Short mmCIF file of C-alpha atoms in Angstrom, two decimals:
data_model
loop_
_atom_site.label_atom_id
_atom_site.label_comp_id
_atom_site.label_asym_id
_atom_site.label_seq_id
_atom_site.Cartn_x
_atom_site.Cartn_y
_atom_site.Cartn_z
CA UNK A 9 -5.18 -0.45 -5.32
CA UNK A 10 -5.32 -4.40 -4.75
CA UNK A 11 -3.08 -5.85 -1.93
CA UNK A 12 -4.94 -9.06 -1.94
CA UNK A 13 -2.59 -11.49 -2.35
CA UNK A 14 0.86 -9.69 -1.41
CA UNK A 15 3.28 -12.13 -0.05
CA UNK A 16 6.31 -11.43 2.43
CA UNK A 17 6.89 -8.65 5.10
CA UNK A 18 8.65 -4.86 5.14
CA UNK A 19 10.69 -4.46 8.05
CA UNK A 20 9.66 -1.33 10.22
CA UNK A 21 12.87 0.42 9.26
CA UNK A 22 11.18 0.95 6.17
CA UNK A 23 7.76 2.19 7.65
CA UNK A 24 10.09 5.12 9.37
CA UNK A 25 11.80 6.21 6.47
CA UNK A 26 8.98 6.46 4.40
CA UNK A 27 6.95 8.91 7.44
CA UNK A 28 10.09 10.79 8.17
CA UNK A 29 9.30 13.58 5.79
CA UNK A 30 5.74 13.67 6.79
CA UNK A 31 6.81 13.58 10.45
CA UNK A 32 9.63 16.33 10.31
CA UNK A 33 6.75 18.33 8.59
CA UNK A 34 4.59 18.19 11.38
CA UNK A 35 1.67 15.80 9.45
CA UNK A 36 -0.91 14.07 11.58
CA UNK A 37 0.02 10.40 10.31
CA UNK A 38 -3.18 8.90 11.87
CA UNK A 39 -5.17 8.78 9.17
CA UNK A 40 -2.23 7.13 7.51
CA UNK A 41 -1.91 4.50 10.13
CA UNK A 42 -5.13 3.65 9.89
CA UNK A 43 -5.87 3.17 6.26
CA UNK A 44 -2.58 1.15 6.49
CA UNK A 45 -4.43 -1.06 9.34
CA UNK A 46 -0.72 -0.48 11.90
CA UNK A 47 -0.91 -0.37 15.38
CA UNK A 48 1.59 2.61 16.72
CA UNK A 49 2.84 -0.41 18.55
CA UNK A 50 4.46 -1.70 15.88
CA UNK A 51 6.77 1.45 15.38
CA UNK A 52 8.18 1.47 18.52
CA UNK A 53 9.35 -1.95 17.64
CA UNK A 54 12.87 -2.20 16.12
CA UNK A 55 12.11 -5.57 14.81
CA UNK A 56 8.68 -5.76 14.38
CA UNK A 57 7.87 -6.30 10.15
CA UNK A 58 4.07 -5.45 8.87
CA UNK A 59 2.99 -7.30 5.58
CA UNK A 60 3.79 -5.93 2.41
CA UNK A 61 -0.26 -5.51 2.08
CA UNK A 62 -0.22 -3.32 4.47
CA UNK A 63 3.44 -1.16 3.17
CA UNK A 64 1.54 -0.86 0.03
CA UNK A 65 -1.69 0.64 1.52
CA UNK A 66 0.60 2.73 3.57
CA UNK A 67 2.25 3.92 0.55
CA UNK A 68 -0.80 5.70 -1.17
CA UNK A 69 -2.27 7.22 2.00
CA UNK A 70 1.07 8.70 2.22
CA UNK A 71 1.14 9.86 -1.17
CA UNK A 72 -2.17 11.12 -0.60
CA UNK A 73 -1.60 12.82 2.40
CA UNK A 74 1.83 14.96 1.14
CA UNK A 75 0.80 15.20 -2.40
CA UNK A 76 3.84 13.60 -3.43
CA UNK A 77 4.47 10.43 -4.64
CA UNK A 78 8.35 10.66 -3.54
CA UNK A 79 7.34 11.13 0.04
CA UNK A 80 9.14 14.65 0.41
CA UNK A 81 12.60 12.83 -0.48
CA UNK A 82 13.24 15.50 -3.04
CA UNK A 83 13.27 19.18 -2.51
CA UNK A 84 10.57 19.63 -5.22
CA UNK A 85 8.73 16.58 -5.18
CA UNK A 86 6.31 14.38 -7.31
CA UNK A 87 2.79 15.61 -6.90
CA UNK A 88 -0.16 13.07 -6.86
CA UNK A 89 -0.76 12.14 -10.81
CA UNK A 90 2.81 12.73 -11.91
CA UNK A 91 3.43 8.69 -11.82
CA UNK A 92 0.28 8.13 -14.16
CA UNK A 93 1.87 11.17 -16.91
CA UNK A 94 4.56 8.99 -16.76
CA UNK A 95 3.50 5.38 -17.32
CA UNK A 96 1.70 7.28 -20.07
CA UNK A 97 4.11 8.92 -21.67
CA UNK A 98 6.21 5.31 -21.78
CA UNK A 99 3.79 2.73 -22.89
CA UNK A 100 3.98 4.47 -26.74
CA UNK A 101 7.28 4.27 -26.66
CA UNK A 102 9.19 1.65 -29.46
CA UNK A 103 11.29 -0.60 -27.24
CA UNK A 104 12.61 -0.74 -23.85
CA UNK A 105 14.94 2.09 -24.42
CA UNK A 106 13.17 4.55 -25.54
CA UNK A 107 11.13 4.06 -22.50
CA UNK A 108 13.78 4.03 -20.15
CA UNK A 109 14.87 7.43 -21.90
CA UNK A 110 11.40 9.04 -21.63
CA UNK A 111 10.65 8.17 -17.99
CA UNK A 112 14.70 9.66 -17.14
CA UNK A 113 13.45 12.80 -18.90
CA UNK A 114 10.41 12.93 -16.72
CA UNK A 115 11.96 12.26 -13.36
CA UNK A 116 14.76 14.87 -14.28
CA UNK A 117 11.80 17.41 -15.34
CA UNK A 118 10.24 16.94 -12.30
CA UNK A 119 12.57 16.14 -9.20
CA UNK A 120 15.28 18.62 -8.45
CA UNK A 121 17.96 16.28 -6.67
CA UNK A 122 17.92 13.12 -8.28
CA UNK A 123 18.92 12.66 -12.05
CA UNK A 124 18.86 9.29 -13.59
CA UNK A 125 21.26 8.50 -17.01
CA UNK A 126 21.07 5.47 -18.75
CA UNK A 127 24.26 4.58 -20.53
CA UNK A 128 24.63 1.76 -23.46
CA UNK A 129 27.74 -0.26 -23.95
CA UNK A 130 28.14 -3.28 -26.26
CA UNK A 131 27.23 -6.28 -23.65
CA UNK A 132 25.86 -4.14 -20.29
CA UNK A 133 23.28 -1.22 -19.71
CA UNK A 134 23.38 1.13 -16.78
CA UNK A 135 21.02 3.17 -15.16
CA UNK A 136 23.19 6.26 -12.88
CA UNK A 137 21.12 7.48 -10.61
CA UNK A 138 23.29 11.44 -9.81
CA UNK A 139 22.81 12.89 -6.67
CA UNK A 140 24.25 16.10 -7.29
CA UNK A 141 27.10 15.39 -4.94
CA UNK A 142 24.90 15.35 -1.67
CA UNK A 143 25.12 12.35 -0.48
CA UNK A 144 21.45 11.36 -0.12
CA UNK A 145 19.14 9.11 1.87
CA UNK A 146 19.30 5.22 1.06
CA UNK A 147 15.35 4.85 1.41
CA UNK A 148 15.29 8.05 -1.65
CA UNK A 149 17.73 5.83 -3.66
CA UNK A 150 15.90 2.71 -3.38
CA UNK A 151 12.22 4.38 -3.92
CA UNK A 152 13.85 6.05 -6.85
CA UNK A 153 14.59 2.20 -8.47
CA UNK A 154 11.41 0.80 -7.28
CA UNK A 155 9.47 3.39 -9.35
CA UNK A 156 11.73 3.16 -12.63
CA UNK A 157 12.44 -0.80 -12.33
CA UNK A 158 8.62 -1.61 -11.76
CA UNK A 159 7.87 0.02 -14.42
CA UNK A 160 10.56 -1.18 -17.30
CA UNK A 161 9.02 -3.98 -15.89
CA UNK A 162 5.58 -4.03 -16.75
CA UNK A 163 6.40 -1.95 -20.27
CA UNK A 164 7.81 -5.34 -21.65
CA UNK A 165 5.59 -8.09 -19.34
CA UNK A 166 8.50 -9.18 -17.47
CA UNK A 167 11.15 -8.99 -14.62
CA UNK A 168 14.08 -7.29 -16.17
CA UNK A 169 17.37 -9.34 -13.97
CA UNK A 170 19.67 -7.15 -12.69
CA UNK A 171 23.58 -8.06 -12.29
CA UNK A 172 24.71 -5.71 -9.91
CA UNK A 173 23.66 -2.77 -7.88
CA UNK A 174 25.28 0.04 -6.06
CA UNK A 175 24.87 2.67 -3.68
CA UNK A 176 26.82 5.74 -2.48
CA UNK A 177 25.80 5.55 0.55
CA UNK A 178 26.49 3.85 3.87
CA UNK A 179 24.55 0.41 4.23
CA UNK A 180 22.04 -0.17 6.47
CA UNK A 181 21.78 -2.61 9.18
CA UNK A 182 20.15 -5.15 7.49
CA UNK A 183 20.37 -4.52 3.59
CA UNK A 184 18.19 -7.75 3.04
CA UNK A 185 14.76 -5.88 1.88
CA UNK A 186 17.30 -4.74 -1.19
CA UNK A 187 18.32 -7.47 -2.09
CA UNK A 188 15.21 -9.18 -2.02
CA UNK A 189 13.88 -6.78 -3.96
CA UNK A 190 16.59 -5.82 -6.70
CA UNK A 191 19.34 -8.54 -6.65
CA UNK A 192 21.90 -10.79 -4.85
CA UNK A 193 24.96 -8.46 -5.83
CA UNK A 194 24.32 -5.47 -3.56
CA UNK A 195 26.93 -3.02 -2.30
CA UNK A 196 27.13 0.29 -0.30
CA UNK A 197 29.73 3.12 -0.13
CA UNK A 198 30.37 2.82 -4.37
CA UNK A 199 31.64 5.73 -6.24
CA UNK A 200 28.21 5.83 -8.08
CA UNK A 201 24.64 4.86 -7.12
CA UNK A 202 23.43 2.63 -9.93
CA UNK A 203 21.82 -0.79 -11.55
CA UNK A 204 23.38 -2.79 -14.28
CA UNK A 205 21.30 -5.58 -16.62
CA UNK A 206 22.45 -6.86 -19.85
CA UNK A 207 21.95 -4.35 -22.45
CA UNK A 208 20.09 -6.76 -25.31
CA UNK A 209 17.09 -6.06 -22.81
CA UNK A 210 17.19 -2.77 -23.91
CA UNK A 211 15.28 -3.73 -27.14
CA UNK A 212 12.61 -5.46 -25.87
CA UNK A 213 9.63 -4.55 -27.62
CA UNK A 214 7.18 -2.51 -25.41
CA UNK A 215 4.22 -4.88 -24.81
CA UNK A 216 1.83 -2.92 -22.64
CA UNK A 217 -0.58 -0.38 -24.48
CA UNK A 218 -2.62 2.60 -23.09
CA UNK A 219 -5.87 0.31 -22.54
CA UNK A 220 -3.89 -1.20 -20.02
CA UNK A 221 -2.45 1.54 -18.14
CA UNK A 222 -5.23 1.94 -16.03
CA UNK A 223 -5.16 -1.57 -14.66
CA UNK A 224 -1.40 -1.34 -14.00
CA UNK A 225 -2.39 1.92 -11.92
CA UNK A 226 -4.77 0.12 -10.20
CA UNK A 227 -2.53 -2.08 -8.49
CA UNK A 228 0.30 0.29 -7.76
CA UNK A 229 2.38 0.75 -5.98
CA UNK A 230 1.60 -3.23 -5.12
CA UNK A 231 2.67 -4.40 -8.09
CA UNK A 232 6.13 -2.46 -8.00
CA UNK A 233 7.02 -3.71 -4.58
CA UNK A 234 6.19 -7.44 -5.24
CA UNK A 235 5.89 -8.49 -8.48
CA UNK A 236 8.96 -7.99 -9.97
CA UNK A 237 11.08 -9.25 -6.84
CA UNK A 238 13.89 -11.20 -7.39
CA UNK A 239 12.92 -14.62 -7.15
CA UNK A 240 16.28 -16.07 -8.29
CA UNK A 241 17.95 -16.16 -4.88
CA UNK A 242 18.60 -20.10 -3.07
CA UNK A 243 16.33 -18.32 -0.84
CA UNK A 244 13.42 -17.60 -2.41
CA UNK A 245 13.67 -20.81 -4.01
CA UNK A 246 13.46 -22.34 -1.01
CA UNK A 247 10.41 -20.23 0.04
CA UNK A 248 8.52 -20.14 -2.66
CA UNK A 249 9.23 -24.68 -1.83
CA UNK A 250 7.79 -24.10 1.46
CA UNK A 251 5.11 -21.91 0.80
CA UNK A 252 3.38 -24.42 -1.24
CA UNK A 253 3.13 -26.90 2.17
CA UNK A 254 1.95 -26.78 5.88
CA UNK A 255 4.29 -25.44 7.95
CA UNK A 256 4.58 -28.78 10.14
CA UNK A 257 5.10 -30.78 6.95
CA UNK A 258 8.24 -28.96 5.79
CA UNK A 259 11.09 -31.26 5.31
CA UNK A 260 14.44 -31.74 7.09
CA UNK A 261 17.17 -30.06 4.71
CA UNK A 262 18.51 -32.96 2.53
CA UNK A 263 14.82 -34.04 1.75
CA UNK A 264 14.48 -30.49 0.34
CA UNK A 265 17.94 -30.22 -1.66
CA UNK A 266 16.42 -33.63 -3.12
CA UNK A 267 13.49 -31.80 -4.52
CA UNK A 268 15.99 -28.60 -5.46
CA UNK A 269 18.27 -31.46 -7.24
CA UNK A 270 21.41 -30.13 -4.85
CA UNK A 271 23.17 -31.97 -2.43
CA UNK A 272 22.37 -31.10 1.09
CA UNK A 273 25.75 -29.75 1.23
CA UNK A 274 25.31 -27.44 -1.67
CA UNK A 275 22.19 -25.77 0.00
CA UNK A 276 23.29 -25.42 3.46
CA UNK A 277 26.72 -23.34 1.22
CA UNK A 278 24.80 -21.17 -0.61
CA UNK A 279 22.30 -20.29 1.83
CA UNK A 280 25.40 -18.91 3.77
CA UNK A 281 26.27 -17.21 0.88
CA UNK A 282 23.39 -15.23 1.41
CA UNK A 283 24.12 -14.95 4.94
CA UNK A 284 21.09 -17.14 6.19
CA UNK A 285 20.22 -20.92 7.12
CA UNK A 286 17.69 -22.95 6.14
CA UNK A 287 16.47 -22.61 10.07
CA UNK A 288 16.65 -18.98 9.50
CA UNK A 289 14.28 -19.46 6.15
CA UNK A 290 12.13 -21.54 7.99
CA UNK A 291 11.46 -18.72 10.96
CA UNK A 292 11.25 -15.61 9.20
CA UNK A 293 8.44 -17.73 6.25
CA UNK A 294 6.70 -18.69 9.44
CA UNK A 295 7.14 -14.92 10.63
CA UNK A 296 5.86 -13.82 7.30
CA UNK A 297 2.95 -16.07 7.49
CA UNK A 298 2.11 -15.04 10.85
CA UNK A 299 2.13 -11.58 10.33
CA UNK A 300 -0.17 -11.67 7.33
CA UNK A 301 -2.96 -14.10 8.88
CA UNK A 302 -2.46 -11.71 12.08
CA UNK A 303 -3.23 -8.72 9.49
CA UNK A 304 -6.48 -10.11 9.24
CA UNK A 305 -9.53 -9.82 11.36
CA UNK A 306 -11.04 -13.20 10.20
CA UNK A 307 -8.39 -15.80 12.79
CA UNK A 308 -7.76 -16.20 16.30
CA UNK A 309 -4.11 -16.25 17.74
CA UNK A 310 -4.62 -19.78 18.60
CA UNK A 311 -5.57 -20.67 14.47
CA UNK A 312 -2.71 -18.72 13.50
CA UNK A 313 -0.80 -20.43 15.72
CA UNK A 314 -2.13 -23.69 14.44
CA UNK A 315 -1.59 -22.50 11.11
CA UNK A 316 1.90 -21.49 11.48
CA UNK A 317 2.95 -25.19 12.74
CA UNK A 318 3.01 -24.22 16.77
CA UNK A 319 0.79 -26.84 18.62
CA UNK A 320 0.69 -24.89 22.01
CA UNK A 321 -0.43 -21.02 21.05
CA UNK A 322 1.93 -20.02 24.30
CA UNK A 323 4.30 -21.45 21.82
CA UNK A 324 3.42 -19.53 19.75
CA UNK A 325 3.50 -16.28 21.35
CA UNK A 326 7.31 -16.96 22.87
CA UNK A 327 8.39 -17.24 19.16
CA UNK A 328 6.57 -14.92 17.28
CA UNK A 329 8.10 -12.26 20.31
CA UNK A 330 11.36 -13.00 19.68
CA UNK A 331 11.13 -12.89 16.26
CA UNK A 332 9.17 -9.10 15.96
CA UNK A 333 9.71 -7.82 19.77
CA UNK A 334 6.41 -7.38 20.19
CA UNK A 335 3.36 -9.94 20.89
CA UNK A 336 0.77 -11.29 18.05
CA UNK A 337 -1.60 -9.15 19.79
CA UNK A 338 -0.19 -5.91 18.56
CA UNK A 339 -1.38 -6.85 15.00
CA UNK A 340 -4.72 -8.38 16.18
CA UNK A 341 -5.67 -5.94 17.76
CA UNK A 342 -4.92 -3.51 15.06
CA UNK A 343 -6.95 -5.50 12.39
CA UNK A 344 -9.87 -5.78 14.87
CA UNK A 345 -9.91 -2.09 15.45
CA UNK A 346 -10.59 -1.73 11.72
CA UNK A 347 -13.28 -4.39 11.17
#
């Protein structure tokens, strides 16, 4: 699996649900921690995030470790190898459709509790994910996408936009790693769980073969968890802006709605759309930042610091507590452990 490169952070909410299973179970998770390069710091951390590097290494020691690629969130499971039958068994298929149909008829072969129907009207196409009638964990719902949507994905060498998506259950507390993830239009406590695209997609012609399954392999589940994030959001807009400058050269708001070609007025409104500020953007990207050049062994907390636009490391340390509830140190220490 490659991780080099993987941008943004996973909140530790995540981290939980995805051990829960092995936890409940009994599993030693060290060996999972460690391959994963966490500190057991970090999970006694409400707000502390880890880099999505290090989720996606976490993933597959996980997988490893239960034999299931589902993480025990159905009662039967999806042993080690059944994603790779899969992707297989969908990159001969004729379009997008067909695909979609085969991997549905895989899942449903293989997982007992989760059944996923794709229905085909004249202008919108919708993938149900049934439950059975138990209501079930958000983190199973969401994993369930992630697996299906990546892959529709990289069948037809795109993001595939989606227009809406729903979710039986209760939302969480923050909801954001969803929409980040999926799209804008996100809401909980719906009649169905499901995802809705415009259904012309649905004949995209499949443009992956079987000589390049193996790479696509390769860099899952990295490649499901970033690549095809939404990146149509004010938000990530305005990150991906900021990304490509120093942290202490960022400009003041209306300088950047100049560059967006928005009024200052119209950023400022639809960042609150999306319930954040550009002050808010600015501190979790520097969060984000922090976290990953904390990840690795190769910088000081005083160059991260640097990096991250703080001229007094002390600074530094204040913010980056506030943000995560826990000190830089947690994560140095963890990546020095593992040198």
């Amino acid at each position: 699996m490659k991780s080099a490169g993987l941008k943004g952070t996973v909140s530790i909410e995540l981290v939980h649900e995805a051990l829960r299973a092995a936890a409940l179970r009994n599993m030693d998770i060290s060996g999972v921690l460690e391959i994963a390069r966490l500190d057991r710091d970090l999970l006694n951390a409400p707000r502390a995030r880890i880099s999505a590097a290090a989720y996606s290494r976490m993933w597959v020691a996980l997988a490893d470790l239960m034999d299931d690629e589902f993480f025990g969130l159905d009662s039967h499971g999806l042993r080690r190898g059944s994603y790779a039958l899969m992707t297989r068994a969908a990159v001969s298929s004729e379009n997008l459709e067909h695909a979609l149909r085969r991997i549905l008829r895989f899942l449903h072969a293989t997982l007992d509790d989760f059944r996923g129907e794709l229905v085909r009207s004249a202008d919108e196409a919708r993938v149900i994910l049934h439950d059975g009638g138990v209501l079930r964990r958000l983190f199973g719902y969401g994993t369930w996408f992630i697996l299906v949507h990546g892959l529709a994905c990289w069948l037809v060498h795109r993001r595939l936009p989606l227009r809406q998506m729903r979710f039986r259950c209760p939302p969480p507390a923050d909801d954001s790693h969803y929409r980040t993830r999926f799209c804008e239009d996100v809401k909980f406590n719906a009649q169905t769980t499901h995802i809705t695209f415009a259904s012309e997609l649905l004949d995209l012609k499949i443009a992956e073969s079987p000589q390049t399954v193996d790479n696509f392999l390769r860099a899952a589940p990295a490649n499901l968890l970033v690549k095809y994030r939404n990146d149509s959001s004010t938000s990530a807009q305005v990150r991906h802006r900021l990304r490509s400058q120093m942290p202490d050269a960022w400009p003041e708001l209306e300088k950047l709605a100049q560059e967006l070609c928005v009024s200052g007025t119209t950023l400022q409104r639809r960042l609150q759309q999306e319930g954040l500020s550009y002050q808010r953007v600015k501190d979790d990207l520097r969060r984000d930042i922090a976290i990953d050049l904390l990840s690795s062994a190769s910088l000081t907390v005083a160059e991260v610091a640097a990096r991250t636009g703080f001229q007094e490391p002390s600074a530094f340390h204040r913010a980056f507590k506030k943000w995560t509830g826990v000190s830089p140190g947690s994560y140095r220490s963890s990546a020095h452990a593992r040198e």
